[in-house]
């Protein structure tokens, strides 16, 4: 059975992430969405909230072969624990490439776990979690860019709070 890991912070998950996860789910038998727990990073949503949002989105998209887990430490150690031999990442534009290439080469060197890149679908190529949060902080509408529970959560936590 082929298992792929789609890693990230997912603070919060966007339609761009979901596009990559759902397409990975058509290529591999099982996809594990792996949420990095990083206490050094300030986040809007707790790990449990991010897991719940991703699980709700995966259920709505009827992605029966997608599981959502969190991890701490090195991604390649998590991949080994899960018996996953491939990491799947989306590439939005050339600006992603240098950073992603270095991580892919490091992960391959450390462990032999390979990285497969999927080209982000053009309608989501401008999307990032940080841009989404900025738009909501300043009162913008992101409901066409994120799943509904994420839009609601962002509204409650960030909307009209440009001081945050
Ligand atoms: O969504 P992000 O924040 O761009 O995701 C980055 C992530 C989680 C994929 C990356 O930071 C990561 O893999 N972190 C785990 C620690 C690790 O393995 N670092 C070495 C990477 S070569």
mmCIF file with all atom_site columns, C-alpha atoms and ligand atoms in Angstrom:
data_model
loop_
_atom_site.group_PDB
_atom_site.id
_atom_site.type_symbol
_atom_site.label_atom_id
_atom_site.label_alt_id
_atom_site.label_comp_id
_atom_site.label_asym_id
_atom_site.label_entity_id
_atom_site.label_seq_id
_atom_site.pdbx_PDB_ins_code
_atom_site.Cartn_x
_atom_site.Cartn_y
_atom_site.Cartn_z
_atom_site.occupancy
_atom_site.B_iso_or_equiv
_atom_site.pdbx_formal_charge
_atom_site.auth_seq_id
_atom_site.auth_comp_id
_atom_site.auth_asym_id
_atom_site.auth_atom_id
_atom_site.pdbx_PDB_model_num
ATOM   1   C CA  . UNK A 1 1   ? 0.000   0.000  0.000   1.00 0.00 ? 1   UNK A CA  1
ATOM   2   C CA  . UNK A 1 2   ? 1.396   3.426  -0.929  1.00 0.00 ? 2   UNK A CA  1
ATOM   3   C CA  . UNK A 1 3   ? 1.194   6.079  1.780   1.00 0.00 ? 3   UNK A CA  1
ATOM   4   C CA  . UNK A 1 4   ? 1.926   9.761  1.152   1.00 0.00 ? 4   UNK A CA  1
ATOM   5   C CA  . UNK A 1 5   ? 2.306   12.519 3.717   1.00 0.00 ? 5   UNK A CA  1
ATOM   6   C CA  . UNK A 1 6   ? 1.071   16.063 3.033   1.00 0.00 ? 6   UNK A CA  1
ATOM   7   C CA  . UNK A 1 7   ? 2.789   18.177 5.719   1.00 0.00 ? 7   UNK A CA  1
ATOM   8   C CA  . UNK A 1 8   ? 2.248   21.764 6.775   1.00 0.00 ? 8   UNK A CA  1
ATOM   9   C CA  . UNK A 1 9   ? 1.204   24.212 9.452   1.00 0.00 ? 9   UNK A CA  1
ATOM   10  C CA  . UNK A 1 10  ? -2.359  24.509 8.096   1.00 0.00 ? 10  UNK A CA  1
ATOM   11  C CA  . UNK A 1 11  ? -3.069  27.600 10.197  1.00 0.00 ? 11  UNK A CA  1
ATOM   12  C CA  . UNK A 1 12  ? -5.610  27.543 8.646   1.00 0.00 ? 12  UNK A CA  1
ATOM   13  C CA  . UNK A 1 13  ? -6.221  25.052 5.837   1.00 0.00 ? 13  UNK A CA  1
ATOM   14  C CA  . UNK A 1 14  ? -7.135  26.758 2.543   1.00 0.00 ? 14  UNK A CA  1
ATOM   15  C CA  . UNK A 1 15  ? -8.787  25.563 -0.661  1.00 0.00 ? 15  UNK A CA  1
ATOM   16  C CA  . UNK A 1 16  ? -5.262  25.420 -2.115  1.00 0.00 ? 16  UNK A CA  1
ATOM   17  C CA  . UNK A 1 17  ? -4.170  22.855 0.494   1.00 0.00 ? 17  UNK A CA  1
ATOM   18  C CA  . UNK A 1 18  ? -7.361  20.847 -0.083  1.00 0.00 ? 18  UNK A CA  1
ATOM   19  C CA  . UNK A 1 19  ? -6.747  20.838 -3.828  1.00 0.00 ? 19  UNK A CA  1
ATOM   20  C CA  . UNK A 1 20  ? -3.327  19.233 -3.266  1.00 0.00 ? 20  UNK A CA  1
ATOM   21  C CA  . UNK A 1 21  ? -4.601  16.735 -0.660  1.00 0.00 ? 21  UNK A CA  1
ATOM   22  C CA  . UNK A 1 22  ? -7.524  15.618 -2.824  1.00 0.00 ? 22  UNK A CA  1
ATOM   23  C CA  . UNK A 1 23  ? -5.357  15.184 -5.892  1.00 0.00 ? 23  UNK A CA  1
ATOM   24  C CA  . UNK A 1 24  ? -2.750  13.260 -3.859  1.00 0.00 ? 24  UNK A CA  1
ATOM   25  C CA  . UNK A 1 25  ? -5.607  11.020 -2.680  1.00 0.00 ? 25  UNK A CA  1
ATOM   26  C CA  . UNK A 1 26  ? -6.218  9.973  -6.296  1.00 0.00 ? 26  UNK A CA  1
ATOM   27  C CA  . UNK A 1 27  ? -2.568  8.961  -6.773  1.00 0.00 ? 27  UNK A CA  1
ATOM   28  C CA  . UNK A 1 28  ? -1.721  7.200  -3.481  1.00 0.00 ? 28  UNK A CA  1
ATOM   29  C CA  . UNK A 1 29  ? -3.648  4.519  -1.570  1.00 0.00 ? 29  UNK A CA  1
ATOM   30  C CA  . UNK A 1 30  ? -3.532  6.524  1.653   1.00 0.00 ? 30  UNK A CA  1
ATOM   31  C CA  . UNK A 1 31  ? -2.760  10.182 2.372   1.00 0.00 ? 31  UNK A CA  1
ATOM   32  C CA  . UNK A 1 32  ? -1.832  11.440 5.821   1.00 0.00 ? 32  UNK A CA  1
ATOM   33  C CA  . UNK A 1 33  ? -2.207  15.168 6.351   1.00 0.00 ? 33  UNK A CA  1
ATOM   34  C CA  . UNK A 1 34  ? 0.499   15.930 8.909   1.00 0.00 ? 34  UNK A CA  1
ATOM   35  C CA  . UNK A 1 35  ? 0.133   19.091 10.990  1.00 0.00 ? 35  UNK A CA  1
ATOM   36  C CA  . UNK A 1 36  ? 3.386   20.377 12.468  1.00 0.00 ? 36  UNK A CA  1
ATOM   37  C CA  . UNK A 1 37  ? 3.222   21.144 16.199  1.00 0.00 ? 37  UNK A CA  1
ATOM   38  C CA  . UNK A 1 38  ? 5.658   23.995 16.639  1.00 0.00 ? 38  UNK A CA  1
ATOM   39  C CA  . UNK A 1 39  ? 5.457   25.676 20.083  1.00 0.00 ? 39  UNK A CA  1
ATOM   40  C CA  . UNK A 1 40  ? 7.866   28.398 18.876  1.00 0.00 ? 40  UNK A CA  1
ATOM   41  C CA  . UNK A 1 41  ? 5.388   29.624 16.265  1.00 0.00 ? 41  UNK A CA  1
ATOM   42  C CA  . UNK A 1 42  ? 2.446   31.841 17.132  1.00 0.00 ? 42  UNK A CA  1
ATOM   43  C CA  . UNK A 1 43  ? -0.730  30.398 15.661  1.00 0.00 ? 43  UNK A CA  1
ATOM   44  C CA  . UNK A 1 44  ? -4.394  31.395 15.364  1.00 0.00 ? 44  UNK A CA  1
ATOM   45  C CA  . UNK A 1 45  ? -5.832  27.883 15.727  1.00 0.00 ? 45  UNK A CA  1
ATOM   46  C CA  . UNK A 1 46  ? -4.734  25.158 18.164  1.00 0.00 ? 46  UNK A CA  1
ATOM   47  C CA  . UNK A 1 47  ? -3.589  21.827 16.771  1.00 0.00 ? 47  UNK A CA  1
ATOM   48  C CA  . UNK A 1 48  ? -6.907  20.232 17.778  1.00 0.00 ? 48  UNK A CA  1
ATOM   49  C CA  . UNK A 1 49  ? -8.843  22.983 15.995  1.00 0.00 ? 49  UNK A CA  1
ATOM   50  C CA  . UNK A 1 50  ? -6.732  22.563 12.868  1.00 0.00 ? 50  UNK A CA  1
ATOM   51  C CA  . UNK A 1 51  ? -7.244  18.789 12.951  1.00 0.00 ? 51  UNK A CA  1
ATOM   52  C CA  . UNK A 1 52  ? -11.030 19.260 13.297  1.00 0.00 ? 52  UNK A CA  1
ATOM   53  C CA  . UNK A 1 53  ? -11.136 21.726 10.384  1.00 0.00 ? 53  UNK A CA  1
ATOM   54  C CA  . UNK A 1 54  ? -9.158  19.414 8.131   1.00 0.00 ? 54  UNK A CA  1
ATOM   55  C CA  . UNK A 1 55  ? -11.240 16.379 9.104   1.00 0.00 ? 55  UNK A CA  1
ATOM   56  C CA  . UNK A 1 56  ? -14.473 18.262 8.385   1.00 0.00 ? 56  UNK A CA  1
ATOM   57  C CA  . UNK A 1 57  ? -13.182 19.375 4.993   1.00 0.00 ? 57  UNK A CA  1
ATOM   58  C CA  . UNK A 1 58  ? -11.942 15.874 4.106   1.00 0.00 ? 58  UNK A CA  1
ATOM   59  C CA  . UNK A 1 59  ? -15.345 14.405 5.079   1.00 0.00 ? 59  UNK A CA  1
ATOM   60  C CA  . UNK A 1 60  ? -17.198 16.988 2.971   1.00 0.00 ? 60  UNK A CA  1
ATOM   61  C CA  . UNK A 1 61  ? -14.971 16.162 -0.007  1.00 0.00 ? 61  UNK A CA  1
ATOM   62  C CA  . UNK A 1 62  ? -15.578 12.448 0.665   1.00 0.00 ? 62  UNK A CA  1
ATOM   63  C CA  . UNK A 1 63  ? -11.869 11.730 0.890   1.00 0.00 ? 63  UNK A CA  1
ATOM   64  C CA  . UNK A 1 64  ? -12.164 8.290  2.482   1.00 0.00 ? 64  UNK A CA  1
ATOM   65  C CA  . UNK A 1 65  ? -8.434  7.529  2.217   1.00 0.00 ? 65  UNK A CA  1
ATOM   66  C CA  . UNK A 1 66  ? -7.257  10.718 3.966   1.00 0.00 ? 66  UNK A CA  1
ATOM   67  C CA  . UNK A 1 67  ? -6.295  10.779 7.669   1.00 0.00 ? 67  UNK A CA  1
ATOM   68  C CA  . UNK A 1 68  ? -5.292  13.842 9.679   1.00 0.00 ? 68  UNK A CA  1
ATOM   69  C CA  . UNK A 1 69  ? -2.549  13.605 12.317  1.00 0.00 ? 69  UNK A CA  1
ATOM   70  C CA  . UNK A 1 70  ? -0.151  15.969 14.069  1.00 0.00 ? 70  UNK A CA  1
ATOM   71  C CA  . UNK A 1 71  ? 3.582   15.553 14.532  1.00 0.00 ? 71  UNK A CA  1
ATOM   72  C CA  . UNK A 1 72  ? 6.497   17.065 16.411  1.00 0.00 ? 72  UNK A CA  1
ATOM   73  C CA  . UNK A 1 73  ? 10.138  16.976 15.394  1.00 0.00 ? 73  UNK A CA  1
ATOM   74  C CA  . UNK A 1 74  ? 11.519  15.925 12.053  1.00 0.00 ? 74  UNK A CA  1
ATOM   75  C CA  . UNK A 1 75  ? 9.093   15.224 9.242   1.00 0.00 ? 75  UNK A CA  1
ATOM   76  C CA  . UNK A 1 76  ? 11.176  12.295 8.000   1.00 0.00 ? 76  UNK A CA  1
ATOM   77  C CA  . UNK A 1 77  ? 10.922  10.595 11.419  1.00 0.00 ? 77  UNK A CA  1
ATOM   78  C CA  . UNK A 1 78  ? 7.138   10.937 11.246  1.00 0.00 ? 78  UNK A CA  1
ATOM   79  C CA  . UNK A 1 79  ? 7.177   9.495  7.707   1.00 0.00 ? 79  UNK A CA  1
ATOM   80  C CA  . UNK A 1 80  ? 9.211   6.519  8.904   1.00 0.00 ? 80  UNK A CA  1
ATOM   81  C CA  . UNK A 1 81  ? 6.792   5.912  11.811  1.00 0.00 ? 81  UNK A CA  1
ATOM   82  C CA  . UNK A 1 82  ? 3.875   5.970  9.372   1.00 0.00 ? 82  UNK A CA  1
ATOM   83  C CA  . UNK A 1 83  ? 5.671   3.810  6.804   1.00 0.00 ? 83  UNK A CA  1
ATOM   84  C CA  . UNK A 1 84  ? 5.268   6.596  4.221   1.00 0.00 ? 84  UNK A CA  1
ATOM   85  C CA  . UNK A 1 85  ? 7.906   6.761  1.503   1.00 0.00 ? 85  UNK A CA  1
ATOM   86  C CA  . UNK A 1 86  ? 6.779   9.966  -0.154  1.00 0.00 ? 86  UNK A CA  1
ATOM   87  C CA  . UNK A 1 87  ? 6.004   13.533 0.872   1.00 0.00 ? 87  UNK A CA  1
ATOM   88  C CA  . UNK A 1 88  ? 3.596   15.449 -1.382  1.00 0.00 ? 88  UNK A CA  1
ATOM   89  C CA  . UNK A 1 89  ? 3.834   19.226 -1.645  1.00 0.00 ? 89  UNK A CA  1
ATOM   90  C CA  . UNK A 1 90  ? 2.135   21.803 -3.822  1.00 0.00 ? 90  UNK A CA  1
ATOM   91  C CA  . UNK A 1 91  ? 4.177   24.285 -5.844  1.00 0.00 ? 91  UNK A CA  1
ATOM   92  C CA  . UNK A 1 92  ? 2.362   27.577 -6.383  1.00 0.00 ? 92  UNK A CA  1
ATOM   93  C CA  . UNK A 1 93  ? 4.985   29.518 -8.286  1.00 0.00 ? 93  UNK A CA  1
ATOM   94  C CA  . UNK A 1 94  ? 8.718   29.803 -8.902  1.00 0.00 ? 94  UNK A CA  1
ATOM   95  C CA  . UNK A 1 95  ? 9.035   31.643 -5.581  1.00 0.00 ? 95  UNK A CA  1
ATOM   96  C CA  . UNK A 1 96  ? 8.205   28.393 -3.731  1.00 0.00 ? 96  UNK A CA  1
ATOM   97  C CA  . UNK A 1 97  ? 10.816  26.436 -5.602  1.00 0.00 ? 97  UNK A CA  1
ATOM   98  C CA  . UNK A 1 98  ? 14.169  27.209 -3.938  1.00 0.00 ? 98  UNK A CA  1
ATOM   99  C CA  . UNK A 1 99  ? 12.884  26.617 -0.402  1.00 0.00 ? 99  UNK A CA  1
ATOM   100 C CA  . UNK A 1 100 ? 10.954  23.487 -1.356  1.00 0.00 ? 100 UNK A CA  1
ATOM   101 C CA  . UNK A 1 101 ? 13.885  22.072 -3.328  1.00 0.00 ? 101 UNK A CA  1
ATOM   102 C CA  . UNK A 1 102 ? 16.232  22.475 -0.349  1.00 0.00 ? 102 UNK A CA  1
ATOM   103 C CA  . UNK A 1 103 ? 13.757  20.757 1.995   1.00 0.00 ? 103 UNK A CA  1
ATOM   104 C CA  . UNK A 1 104 ? 13.172  17.919 -0.479  1.00 0.00 ? 104 UNK A CA  1
ATOM   105 C CA  . UNK A 1 105 ? 16.910  17.374 -0.885  1.00 0.00 ? 105 UNK A CA  1
ATOM   106 C CA  . UNK A 1 106 ? 17.498  17.504 2.877   1.00 0.00 ? 106 UNK A CA  1
ATOM   107 C CA  . UNK A 1 107 ? 14.679  15.033 3.560   1.00 0.00 ? 107 UNK A CA  1
ATOM   108 C CA  . UNK A 1 108 ? 15.939  12.691 0.858   1.00 0.00 ? 108 UNK A CA  1
ATOM   109 C CA  . UNK A 1 109 ? 19.503  12.893 2.187   1.00 0.00 ? 109 UNK A CA  1
ATOM   110 C CA  . UNK A 1 110 ? 18.428  12.332 5.796   1.00 0.00 ? 110 UNK A CA  1
ATOM   111 C CA  . UNK A 1 111 ? 16.194  9.384  5.168   1.00 0.00 ? 111 UNK A CA  1
ATOM   112 C CA  . UNK A 1 112 ? 15.581  8.445  1.546   1.00 0.00 ? 112 UNK A CA  1
ATOM   113 C CA  . UNK A 1 113 ? 11.995  9.730  1.806   1.00 0.00 ? 113 UNK A CA  1
ATOM   114 C CA  . UNK A 1 114 ? 11.251  11.324 -1.560  1.00 0.00 ? 114 UNK A CA  1
ATOM   115 C CA  . UNK A 1 115 ? 9.181   14.427 -2.276  1.00 0.00 ? 115 UNK A CA  1
ATOM   116 C CA  . UNK A 1 116 ? 6.679   14.631 -5.140  1.00 0.00 ? 116 UNK A CA  1
ATOM   117 C CA  . UNK A 1 117 ? 5.494   18.077 -6.215  1.00 0.00 ? 117 UNK A CA  1
ATOM   118 C CA  . UNK A 1 118 ? 2.045   18.769 -7.608  1.00 0.00 ? 118 UNK A CA  1
ATOM   119 C CA  . UNK A 1 119 ? 1.478   21.991 -9.519  1.00 0.00 ? 119 UNK A CA  1
ATOM   120 C CA  . UNK A 1 120 ? -1.093  24.017 -7.608  1.00 0.00 ? 120 UNK A CA  1
ATOM   121 C CA  . UNK A 1 121 ? -4.286  24.490 -9.598  1.00 0.00 ? 121 UNK A CA  1
ATOM   122 C CA  . UNK A 1 122 ? -4.169  27.970 -11.187 1.00 0.00 ? 122 UNK A CA  1
ATOM   123 C CA  . UNK A 1 123 ? -7.241  29.250 -9.345  1.00 0.00 ? 123 UNK A CA  1
ATOM   124 C CA  . UNK A 1 124 ? -5.450  28.801 -6.012  1.00 0.00 ? 124 UNK A CA  1
ATOM   125 C CA  . UNK A 1 125 ? -1.908  29.798 -6.944  1.00 0.00 ? 125 UNK A CA  1
ATOM   126 C CA  . UNK A 1 126 ? -2.087  33.118 -5.060  1.00 0.00 ? 126 UNK A CA  1
ATOM   127 C CA  . UNK A 1 127 ? -3.411  31.594 -1.835  1.00 0.00 ? 127 UNK A CA  1
ATOM   128 C CA  . UNK A 1 128 ? -1.498  31.315 1.434   1.00 0.00 ? 128 UNK A CA  1
ATOM   129 C CA  . UNK A 1 129 ? -2.644  30.948 5.051   1.00 0.00 ? 129 UNK A CA  1
ATOM   130 C CA  . UNK A 1 130 ? -0.891  34.176 6.022   1.00 0.00 ? 130 UNK A CA  1
ATOM   131 C CA  . UNK A 1 131 ? -2.589  36.218 3.264   1.00 0.00 ? 131 UNK A CA  1
ATOM   132 C CA  . UNK A 1 132 ? -5.955  34.759 4.235   1.00 0.00 ? 132 UNK A CA  1
ATOM   133 C CA  . UNK A 1 133 ? -5.441  35.850 7.857   1.00 0.00 ? 133 UNK A CA  1
ATOM   134 C CA  . UNK A 1 134 ? -4.382  39.331 6.807   1.00 0.00 ? 134 UNK A CA  1
ATOM   135 C CA  . UNK A 1 135 ? -7.456  39.796 4.626   1.00 0.00 ? 135 UNK A CA  1
ATOM   136 C CA  . UNK A 1 136 ? -9.779  38.700 7.452   1.00 0.00 ? 136 UNK A CA  1
ATOM   137 C CA  . UNK A 1 137 ? -8.034  40.967 9.978   1.00 0.00 ? 137 UNK A CA  1
ATOM   138 C CA  . UNK A 1 138 ? -8.855  43.919 7.757   1.00 0.00 ? 138 UNK A CA  1
ATOM   139 C CA  . UNK A 1 139 ? -12.461 42.905 7.198   1.00 0.00 ? 139 UNK A CA  1
ATOM   140 C CA  . UNK A 1 140 ? -12.218 41.114 3.839   1.00 0.00 ? 140 UNK A CA  1
ATOM   141 C CA  . UNK A 1 141 ? -14.344 38.168 2.737   1.00 0.00 ? 141 UNK A CA  1
ATOM   142 C CA  . UNK A 1 142 ? -12.444 34.886 2.250   1.00 0.00 ? 142 UNK A CA  1
ATOM   143 C CA  . UNK A 1 143 ? -15.447 32.559 2.089   1.00 0.00 ? 143 UNK A CA  1
ATOM   144 C CA  . UNK A 1 144 ? -14.684 31.503 -1.491  1.00 0.00 ? 144 UNK A CA  1
ATOM   145 C CA  . UNK A 1 145 ? -11.074 30.659 -0.592  1.00 0.00 ? 145 UNK A CA  1
ATOM   146 C CA  . UNK A 1 146 ? -11.346 28.452 2.513   1.00 0.00 ? 146 UNK A CA  1
ATOM   147 C CA  . UNK A 1 147 ? -13.770 25.780 3.790   1.00 0.00 ? 147 UNK A CA  1
ATOM   148 C CA  . UNK A 1 148 ? -16.840 27.130 5.635   1.00 0.00 ? 148 UNK A CA  1
ATOM   149 C CA  . UNK A 1 149 ? -15.706 26.135 9.146   1.00 0.00 ? 149 UNK A CA  1
ATOM   150 C CA  . UNK A 1 150 ? -12.414 27.949 8.555   1.00 0.00 ? 150 UNK A CA  1
ATOM   151 C CA  . UNK A 1 151 ? -14.200 31.083 7.343   1.00 0.00 ? 151 UNK A CA  1
ATOM   152 C CA  . UNK A 1 152 ? -16.393 30.999 10.479  1.00 0.00 ? 152 UNK A CA  1
ATOM   153 C CA  . UNK A 1 153 ? -13.448 30.377 12.797  1.00 0.00 ? 153 UNK A CA  1
ATOM   154 C CA  . UNK A 1 154 ? -11.426 33.201 11.263  1.00 0.00 ? 154 UNK A CA  1
ATOM   155 C CA  . UNK A 1 155 ? -14.381 35.534 11.500  1.00 0.00 ? 155 UNK A CA  1
ATOM   156 C CA  . UNK A 1 156 ? -14.783 34.818 15.212  1.00 0.00 ? 156 UNK A CA  1
ATOM   157 C CA  . UNK A 1 157 ? -11.102 35.053 16.036  1.00 0.00 ? 157 UNK A CA  1
ATOM   158 C CA  . UNK A 1 158 ? -9.698  37.731 13.763  1.00 0.00 ? 158 UNK A CA  1
ATOM   159 C CA  . UNK A 1 159 ? -12.313 39.836 12.017  1.00 0.00 ? 159 UNK A CA  1
ATOM   160 C CA  . UNK A 1 160 ? -12.149 43.579 12.589  1.00 0.00 ? 160 UNK A CA  1
ATOM   161 C CA  . UNK A 1 161 ? -9.125  43.229 14.830  1.00 0.00 ? 161 UNK A CA  1
ATOM   162 C CA  . UNK A 1 162 ? -6.497  45.009 12.774  1.00 0.00 ? 162 UNK A CA  1
ATOM   163 C CA  . UNK A 1 163 ? -4.456  45.484 15.960  1.00 0.00 ? 163 UNK A CA  1
ATOM   164 C CA  . UNK A 1 164 ? -3.638  41.720 16.058  1.00 0.00 ? 164 UNK A CA  1
HETATM 165 O O1  . LIG B 2 .   ? 2.999   24.986 5.986   1.00 0.00 ? 1   LIG B O1  1
HETATM 166 P P1  . LIG B 2 .   ? 4.458   25.197 6.237   1.00 0.00 ? 1   LIG B P1  1
HETATM 167 O O2  . LIG B 2 .   ? 4.680   25.946 7.539   1.00 0.00 ? 1   LIG B O2  1
HETATM 168 O O3  . LIG B 2 .   ? 5.162   25.828 5.065   1.00 0.00 ? 1   LIG B O3  1
HETATM 169 O O4  . LIG B 2 .   ? 5.084   23.724 6.424   1.00 0.00 ? 1   LIG B O4  1
HETATM 170 C C1  . LIG B 2 .   ? 6.466   23.553 6.645   1.00 0.00 ? 1   LIG B C1  1
HETATM 171 C C2  . LIG B 2 .   ? 6.770   22.115 7.094   1.00 0.00 ? 1   LIG B C2  1
HETATM 172 C C3  . LIG B 2 .   ? 5.901   21.710 8.266   1.00 0.00 ? 1   LIG B C3  1
HETATM 173 C C4  . LIG B 2 .   ? 6.515   21.166 5.947   1.00 0.00 ? 1   LIG B C4  1
HETATM 174 C C5  . LIG B 2 .   ? 8.280   22.077 7.479   1.00 0.00 ? 1   LIG B C5  1
HETATM 175 O O5  . LIG B 2 .   ? 8.587   23.147 8.316   1.00 0.00 ? 1   LIG B O5  1
HETATM 176 C C6  . LIG B 2 .   ? 8.683   20.791 8.183   1.00 0.00 ? 1   LIG B C6  1
HETATM 177 O O6  . LIG B 2 .   ? 8.753   19.751 7.578   1.00 0.00 ? 1   LIG B O6  1
HETATM 178 N N1  . LIG B 2 .   ? 8.928   20.892 9.500   1.00 0.00 ? 1   LIG B N1  1
HETATM 179 C C7  . LIG B 2 .   ? 9.244   19.762 10.361  1.00 0.00 ? 1   LIG B C7  1
HETATM 180 C C8  . LIG B 2 .   ? 10.686  19.836 10.877  1.00 0.00 ? 1   LIG B C8  1
HETATM 181 C C9  . LIG B 2 .   ? 11.640  19.301 9.831   1.00 0.00 ? 1   LIG B C9  1
HETATM 182 O O7  . LIG B 2 .   ? 11.586  18.147 9.436   1.00 0.00 ? 1   LIG B O7  1
HETATM 183 N N2  . LIG B 2 .   ? 12.554  20.172 9.362   1.00 0.00 ? 1   LIG B N2  1
HETATM 184 C C10 . LIG B 2 .   ? 13.524  19.865 8.335   1.00 0.00 ? 1   LIG B C10 1
HETATM 185 C C11 . LIG B 2 .   ? 12.915  20.088 6.957   1.00 0.00 ? 1   LIG B C11 1
HETATM 186 S S1  . LIG B 2 .   ? 14.098  19.769 5.704   1.00 0.00 ? 1   LIG B S1  1
#
